[in-house]
Amino acid sequence: MSESRMPLTSEEQITLKKAAYGAVTLVSLAYPGAWSSTKENVVGAKVLTGATGAVGRILSGKDKFRLDGKNTADIADEVLPALTATVAALQIKSPAETEEFRRAVTTAVRQAAASTKGGASPAQTDMIAKITAALAI
């Protein structure tokens, strides 16, 4: 497991990573097109790997995660609760890192959506609102 200097368990660290990268995936899936999805994922991933502190170390680590959903709804059912669970764990175990996690995810999904031709689509805007709500506990 990554050297996080944070009292999150290995499972919680994987959930953090799945939540963050999964949020970017949800935004990319909300705008159809293979080229667009790839570009959005790259833009979002760059933001996430630029996060600082323990959250940044976890997001930049080599730990693997997997999204099991077969479609956008299934992935949302997996990622949105993971976002909420990560915020809850951070608030209890490392309150100082909570805002860094929220900032990294919010910035990543907004920049990913903005990278699409013509800017964020209505579906992406709706997905970002769901992501933001999941982070707001």
Tab-separated table of C-alpha atoms in Angstrom, residues 8-128:
chain	number	residue	atom	x	y	z
A	8	LEU	CA	-6.840	5.191	6.307
A	9	THR	CA	-6.903	1.437	5.929
A	10	SER	CA	-5.729	-0.168	2.703
A	11	GLU	CA	-9.353	-0.693	1.719
A	12	GLU	CA	-10.213	2.961	2.407
A	13	GLN	CA	-7.263	4.074	0.287
A	14	ILE	CA	-8.474	1.948	-2.629
A	15	THR	CA	-11.973	3.378	-2.146
A	16	LEU	CA	-10.531	6.913	-2.218
A	17	LYS	CA	-8.754	6.199	-5.474
A	18	LYS	CA	-11.778	4.443	-7.002
A	19	ALA	CA	-14.017	7.345	-5.972
A	20	ALA	CA	-11.785	10.029	-7.478
A	21	TYR	CA	-10.930	8.325	-10.756
A	22	GLY	CA	-14.445	6.906	-10.987
A	23	ALA	CA	-15.881	10.427	-10.767
A	24	VAL	CA	-13.827	11.424	-13.811
A	25	THR	CA	-15.022	8.298	-15.604
A	26	LEU	CA	-18.644	9.221	-14.893
A	27	VAL	CA	-18.166	12.677	-16.396
A	28	SER	CA	-16.516	11.209	-19.477
A	29	LEU	CA	-19.327	8.675	-19.908
A	30	ALA	CA	-21.891	11.471	-19.744
A	31	TYR	CA	-20.521	12.822	-23.030
A	32	PRO	CA	-20.523	10.176	-25.766
A	33	GLY	CA	-17.580	9.639	-28.065
A	34	ALA	CA	-14.432	7.554	-27.721
A	35	TRP	CA	-11.980	10.367	-28.458
A	36	SER	CA	-13.758	12.719	-26.095
A	37	SER	CA	-13.821	10.148	-23.276
A	38	THR	CA	-10.115	9.488	-23.617
A	39	LYS	CA	-9.300	13.197	-23.567
A	40	GLU	CA	-11.536	13.820	-20.550
A	41	ASN	CA	-10.005	10.920	-18.629
A	42	VAL	CA	-6.478	12.177	-19.330
A	43	VAL	CA	-7.337	15.727	-18.276
A	44	GLY	CA	-9.039	14.518	-15.093
A	45	ALA	CA	-6.220	12.119	-14.240
A	46	LYS	CA	-3.641	14.906	-14.565
A	47	VAL	CA	-5.560	16.970	-12.039
A	48	LEU	CA	-5.870	14.044	-9.626
A	49	THR	CA	-2.189	13.144	-9.793
A	50	GLY	CA	-1.412	16.788	-9.039
A	51	ALA	CA	-3.229	16.670	-5.700
A	52	THR	CA	-1.104	17.372	-2.645
A	53	GLY	CA	-0.645	15.880	0.793
A	54	ALA	CA	-1.635	12.364	1.731
A	55	VAL	CA	-4.539	12.436	-0.742
A	56	GLY	CA	-2.113	13.261	-3.534
A	57	ARG	CA	0.202	10.427	-2.519
A	58	ILE	CA	-2.683	7.955	-2.593
A	59	LEU	CA	-3.988	9.214	-5.941
A	60	SER	CA	-0.500	9.042	-7.459
A	61	GLY	CA	0.242	5.609	-6.026
A	62	LYS	CA	0.348	2.389	-7.968
A	63	ASP	CA	-2.477	0.732	-6.036
A	64	LYS	CA	-4.988	-0.846	-8.399
A	65	PHE	CA	-8.750	-0.482	-8.309
A	66	ARG	CA	-11.537	-1.727	-10.499
A	67	LEU	CA	-14.912	-0.353	-11.493
A	68	ASP	CA	-17.294	-3.286	-11.819
A	69	GLY	CA	-20.191	-1.488	-13.505
A	70	LYS	CA	-21.162	-2.369	-17.050
A	71	ASN	CA	-22.876	0.948	-17.809
A	72	THR	CA	-23.025	4.505	-16.513
A	73	ALA	CA	-25.821	3.785	-14.019
A	74	ASP	CA	-23.941	0.822	-12.534
A	75	ILE	CA	-20.727	2.814	-12.279
A	76	ALA	CA	-22.598	5.694	-10.632
A	77	ASP	CA	-24.062	3.232	-8.114
A	78	GLU	CA	-20.498	2.248	-7.271
A	79	VAL	CA	-18.705	5.617	-7.405
A	80	LEU	CA	-21.155	8.010	-5.746
A	81	PRO	CA	-21.306	5.995	-2.485
A	82	ALA	CA	-17.500	5.638	-2.629
A	83	LEU	CA	-17.176	9.430	-2.753
A	84	THR	CA	-19.428	9.786	0.292
A	85	ALA	CA	-17.644	6.993	2.168
A	86	THR	CA	-14.253	8.552	1.472
A	87	VAL	CA	-15.335	11.967	2.738
A	88	ALA	CA	-16.806	10.358	5.867
A	89	ALA	CA	-13.588	8.402	6.539
A	90	LEU	CA	-11.423	11.475	5.966
A	91	GLN	CA	-13.569	13.619	8.259
A	92	ILE	CA	-13.056	11.101	11.061
A	93	LYS	CA	-9.470	10.010	10.464
A	94	SER	CA	-7.779	12.963	8.768
A	95	PRO	CA	-9.990	16.074	8.727
A	96	ALA	CA	-7.226	18.213	7.254
A	97	GLU	CA	-7.238	16.046	4.093
A	98	THR	CA	-10.998	16.216	3.522
A	99	GLU	CA	-10.917	19.519	1.644
A	100	GLU	CA	-7.963	18.440	-0.494
A	101	PHE	CA	-9.936	15.383	-1.601
A	102	ARG	CA	-13.040	17.440	-2.377
A	103	ARG	CA	-10.987	20.072	-4.219
A	104	ALA	CA	-9.088	17.504	-6.283
A	105	VAL	CA	-12.211	15.625	-7.358
A	106	THR	CA	-14.256	18.747	-8.067
A	107	THR	CA	-11.453	20.354	-10.088
A	108	ALA	CA	-10.794	17.118	-11.990
A	109	VAL	CA	-14.406	16.598	-13.061
A	110	ARG	CA	-14.906	20.252	-14.007
A	111	GLN	CA	-11.719	20.358	-16.078
A	112	ALA	CA	-12.540	17.023	-17.700
A	113	ALA	CA	-15.965	18.309	-18.742
A	114	ALA	CA	-14.518	21.614	-19.930
A	115	SER	CA	-12.090	19.730	-22.188
A	116	THR	CA	-14.918	18.479	-24.401
A	117	LYS	CA	-15.645	20.263	-27.646
A	118	GLY	CA	-17.995	23.111	-26.791
A	119	GLY	CA	-17.473	22.724	-23.040
A	120	ALA	CA	-19.515	20.755	-20.561
A	121	SER	CA	-22.681	19.164	-21.914
A	122	PRO	CA	-25.957	19.262	-19.947
A	123	ALA	CA	-25.487	15.579	-19.061
A	124	GLN	CA	-21.997	16.298	-17.759
A	125	THR	CA	-23.285	19.236	-15.741
A	126	ASP	CA	-25.911	16.958	-14.183
A	127	MET	CA	-23.268	14.341	-13.380
A	128	ILE	CA	-20.997	16.955	-11.802
